[in-house]
mmCIF file of C-alpha atoms in Angstrom:
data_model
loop_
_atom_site.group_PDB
_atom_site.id
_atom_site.type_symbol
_atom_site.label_atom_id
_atom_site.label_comp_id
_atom_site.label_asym_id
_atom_site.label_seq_id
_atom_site.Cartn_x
_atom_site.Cartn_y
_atom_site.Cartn_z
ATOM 1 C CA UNK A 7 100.853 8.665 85.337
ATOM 2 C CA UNK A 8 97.082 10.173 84.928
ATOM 3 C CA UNK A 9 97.030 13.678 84.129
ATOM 4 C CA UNK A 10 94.502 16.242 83.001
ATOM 5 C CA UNK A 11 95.333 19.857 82.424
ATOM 6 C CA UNK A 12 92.562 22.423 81.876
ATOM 7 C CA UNK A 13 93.197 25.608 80.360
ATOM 8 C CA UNK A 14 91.416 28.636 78.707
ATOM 9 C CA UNK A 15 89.616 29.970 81.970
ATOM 10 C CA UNK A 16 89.994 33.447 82.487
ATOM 11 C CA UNK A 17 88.099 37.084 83.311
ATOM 12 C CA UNK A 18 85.511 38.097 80.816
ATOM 13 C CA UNK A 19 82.677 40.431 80.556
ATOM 14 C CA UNK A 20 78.812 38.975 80.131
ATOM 15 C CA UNK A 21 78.045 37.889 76.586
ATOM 16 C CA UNK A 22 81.709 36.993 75.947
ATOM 17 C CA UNK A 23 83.095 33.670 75.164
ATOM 18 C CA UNK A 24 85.914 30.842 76.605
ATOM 19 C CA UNK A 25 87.290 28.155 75.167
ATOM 20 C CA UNK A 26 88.264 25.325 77.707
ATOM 21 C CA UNK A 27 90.761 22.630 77.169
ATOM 22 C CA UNK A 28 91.438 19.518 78.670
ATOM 23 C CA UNK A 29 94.721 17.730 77.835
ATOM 24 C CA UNK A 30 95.202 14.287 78.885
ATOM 25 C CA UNK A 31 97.905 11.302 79.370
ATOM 26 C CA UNK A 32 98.372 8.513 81.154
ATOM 27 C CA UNK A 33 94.943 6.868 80.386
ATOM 28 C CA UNK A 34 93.056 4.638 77.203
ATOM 29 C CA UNK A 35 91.262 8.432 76.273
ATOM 30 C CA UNK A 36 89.042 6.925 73.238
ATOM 31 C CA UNK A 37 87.582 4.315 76.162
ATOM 32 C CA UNK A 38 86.545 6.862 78.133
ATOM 33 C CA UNK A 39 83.392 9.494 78.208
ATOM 34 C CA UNK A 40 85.119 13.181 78.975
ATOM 35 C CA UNK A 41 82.630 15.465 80.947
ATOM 36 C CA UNK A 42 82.931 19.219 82.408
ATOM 37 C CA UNK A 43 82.009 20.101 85.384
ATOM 38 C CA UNK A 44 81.732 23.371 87.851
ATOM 39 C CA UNK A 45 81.890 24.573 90.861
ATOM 40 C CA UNK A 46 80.573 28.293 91.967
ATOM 41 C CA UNK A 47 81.110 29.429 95.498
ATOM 42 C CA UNK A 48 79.494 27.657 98.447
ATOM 43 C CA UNK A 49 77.006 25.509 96.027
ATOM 44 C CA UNK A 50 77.993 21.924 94.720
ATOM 45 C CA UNK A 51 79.798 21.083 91.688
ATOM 46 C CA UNK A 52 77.475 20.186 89.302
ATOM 47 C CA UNK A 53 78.026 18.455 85.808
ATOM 48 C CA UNK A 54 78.058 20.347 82.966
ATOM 49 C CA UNK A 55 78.497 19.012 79.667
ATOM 50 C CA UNK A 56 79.912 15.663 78.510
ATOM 51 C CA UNK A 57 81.146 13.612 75.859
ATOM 52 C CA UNK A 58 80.510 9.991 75.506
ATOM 53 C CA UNK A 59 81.845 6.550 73.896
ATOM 54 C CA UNK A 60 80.557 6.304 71.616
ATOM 55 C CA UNK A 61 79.991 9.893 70.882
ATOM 56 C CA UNK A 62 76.823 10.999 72.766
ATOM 57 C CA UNK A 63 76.440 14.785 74.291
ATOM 58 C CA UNK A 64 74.567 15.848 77.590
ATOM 59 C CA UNK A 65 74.108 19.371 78.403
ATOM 60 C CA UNK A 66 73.198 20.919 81.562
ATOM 61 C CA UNK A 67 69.935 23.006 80.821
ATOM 62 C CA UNK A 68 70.805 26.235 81.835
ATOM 63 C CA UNK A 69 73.959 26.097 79.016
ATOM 64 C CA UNK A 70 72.363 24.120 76.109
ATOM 65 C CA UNK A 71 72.248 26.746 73.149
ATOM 66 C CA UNK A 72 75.560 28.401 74.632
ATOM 67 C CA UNK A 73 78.301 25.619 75.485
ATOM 68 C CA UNK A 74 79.490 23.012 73.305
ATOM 69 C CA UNK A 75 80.987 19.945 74.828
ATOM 70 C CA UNK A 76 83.631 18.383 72.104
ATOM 71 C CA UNK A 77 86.495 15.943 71.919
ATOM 72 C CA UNK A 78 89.601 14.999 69.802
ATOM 73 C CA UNK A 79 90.798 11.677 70.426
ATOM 74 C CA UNK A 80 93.905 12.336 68.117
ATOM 75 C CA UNK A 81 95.361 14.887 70.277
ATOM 76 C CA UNK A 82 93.806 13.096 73.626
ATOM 77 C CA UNK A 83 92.219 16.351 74.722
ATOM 78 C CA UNK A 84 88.518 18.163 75.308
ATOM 79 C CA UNK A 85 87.027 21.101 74.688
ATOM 80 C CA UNK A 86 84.426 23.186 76.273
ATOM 81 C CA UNK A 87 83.226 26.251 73.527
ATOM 82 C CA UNK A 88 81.339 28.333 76.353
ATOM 83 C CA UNK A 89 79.629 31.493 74.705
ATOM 84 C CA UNK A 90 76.867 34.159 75.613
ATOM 85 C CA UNK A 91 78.557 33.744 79.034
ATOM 86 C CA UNK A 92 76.568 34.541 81.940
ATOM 87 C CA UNK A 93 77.711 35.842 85.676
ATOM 88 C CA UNK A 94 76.259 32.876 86.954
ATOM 89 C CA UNK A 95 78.932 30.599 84.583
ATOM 90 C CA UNK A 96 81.478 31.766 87.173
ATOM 91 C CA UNK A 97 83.359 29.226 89.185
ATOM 92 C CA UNK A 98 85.793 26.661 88.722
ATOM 93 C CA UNK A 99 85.460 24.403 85.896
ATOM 94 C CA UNK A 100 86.736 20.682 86.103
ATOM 95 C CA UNK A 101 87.811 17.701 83.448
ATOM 96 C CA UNK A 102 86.628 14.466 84.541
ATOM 97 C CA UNK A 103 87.469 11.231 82.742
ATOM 98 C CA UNK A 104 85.043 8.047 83.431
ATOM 99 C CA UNK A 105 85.083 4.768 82.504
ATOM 100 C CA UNK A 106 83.056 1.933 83.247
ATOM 101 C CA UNK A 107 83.896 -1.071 81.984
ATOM 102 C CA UNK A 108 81.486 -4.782 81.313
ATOM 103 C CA UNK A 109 82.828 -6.004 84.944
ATOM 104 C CA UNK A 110 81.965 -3.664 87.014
ATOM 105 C CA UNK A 111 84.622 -1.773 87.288
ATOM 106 C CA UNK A 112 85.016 1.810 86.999
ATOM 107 C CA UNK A 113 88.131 4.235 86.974
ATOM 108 C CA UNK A 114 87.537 7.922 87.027
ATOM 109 C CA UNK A 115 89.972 11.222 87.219
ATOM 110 C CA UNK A 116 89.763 15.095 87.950
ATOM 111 C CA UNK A 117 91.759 17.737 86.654
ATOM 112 C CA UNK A 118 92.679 20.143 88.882
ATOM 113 C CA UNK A 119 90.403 22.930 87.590
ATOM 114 C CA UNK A 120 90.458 26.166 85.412
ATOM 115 C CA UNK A 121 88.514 29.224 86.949
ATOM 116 C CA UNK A 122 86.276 31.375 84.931
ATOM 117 C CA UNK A 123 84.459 34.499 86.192
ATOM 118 C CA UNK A 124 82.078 36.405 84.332
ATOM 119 C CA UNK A 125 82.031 39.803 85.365
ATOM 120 C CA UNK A 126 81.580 43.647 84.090
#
């Protein structure tokens, strides 16, 4: 069974930091490229950060400098390091999994989502 956990969200003041954490299972996790994504009120989710096979990063631009995508395939979990947090970081953050593999085929999973809300 496919699972991914996220964890870490939470309330915290501008300027303040998160760590988020995405445990997996259920899945070949070194095969496949780990992204973050988020989703604020009433706009689209929209694709954070990511992690790729082999190890490549991508950064939204309004969070290069702040948020650092990472990965540990030993423990089959990802990280999100969010810091200098801004109000408009708020909304729920998602752990996708993607794979595509030489045939064609691809195989993808969600998390269920962590919320984080910046706010004084």
């Amino acid at each position: 069974q496919v699972q991914l956990v996220e964890s870490g969200g939470g309330l915290v003041q501008p300027g303040g930091s998160l760590r988020l954490s995405c445990e997996t299972s259920g899945f070949a996790f070194h095969d496949f490229a780990m992204k973050w994504y988020r989703q604020a009120p009433g706009k689209e989710r929209e694709l954070v950060a990511g992690v790729g096979v082999p190890t490549m990063y991508a950064y939204l631009e309004s969070v290069k400098g702040r948020f650092t995508v990472s990965r540990d395939d030993s423990k089959r979990t990802a990280y999100l390091q969010m810091n200098s947090l801004k109000p408009e970081d708020t909304g729920v953050y998602y752990c996708n999994a993607r794979l595509r593999e030489r045939d064609g085929r691809e195989y993808e999973y969600w998390g269920q989502g962590t919320q984080v809300t910046v706010s004084s």
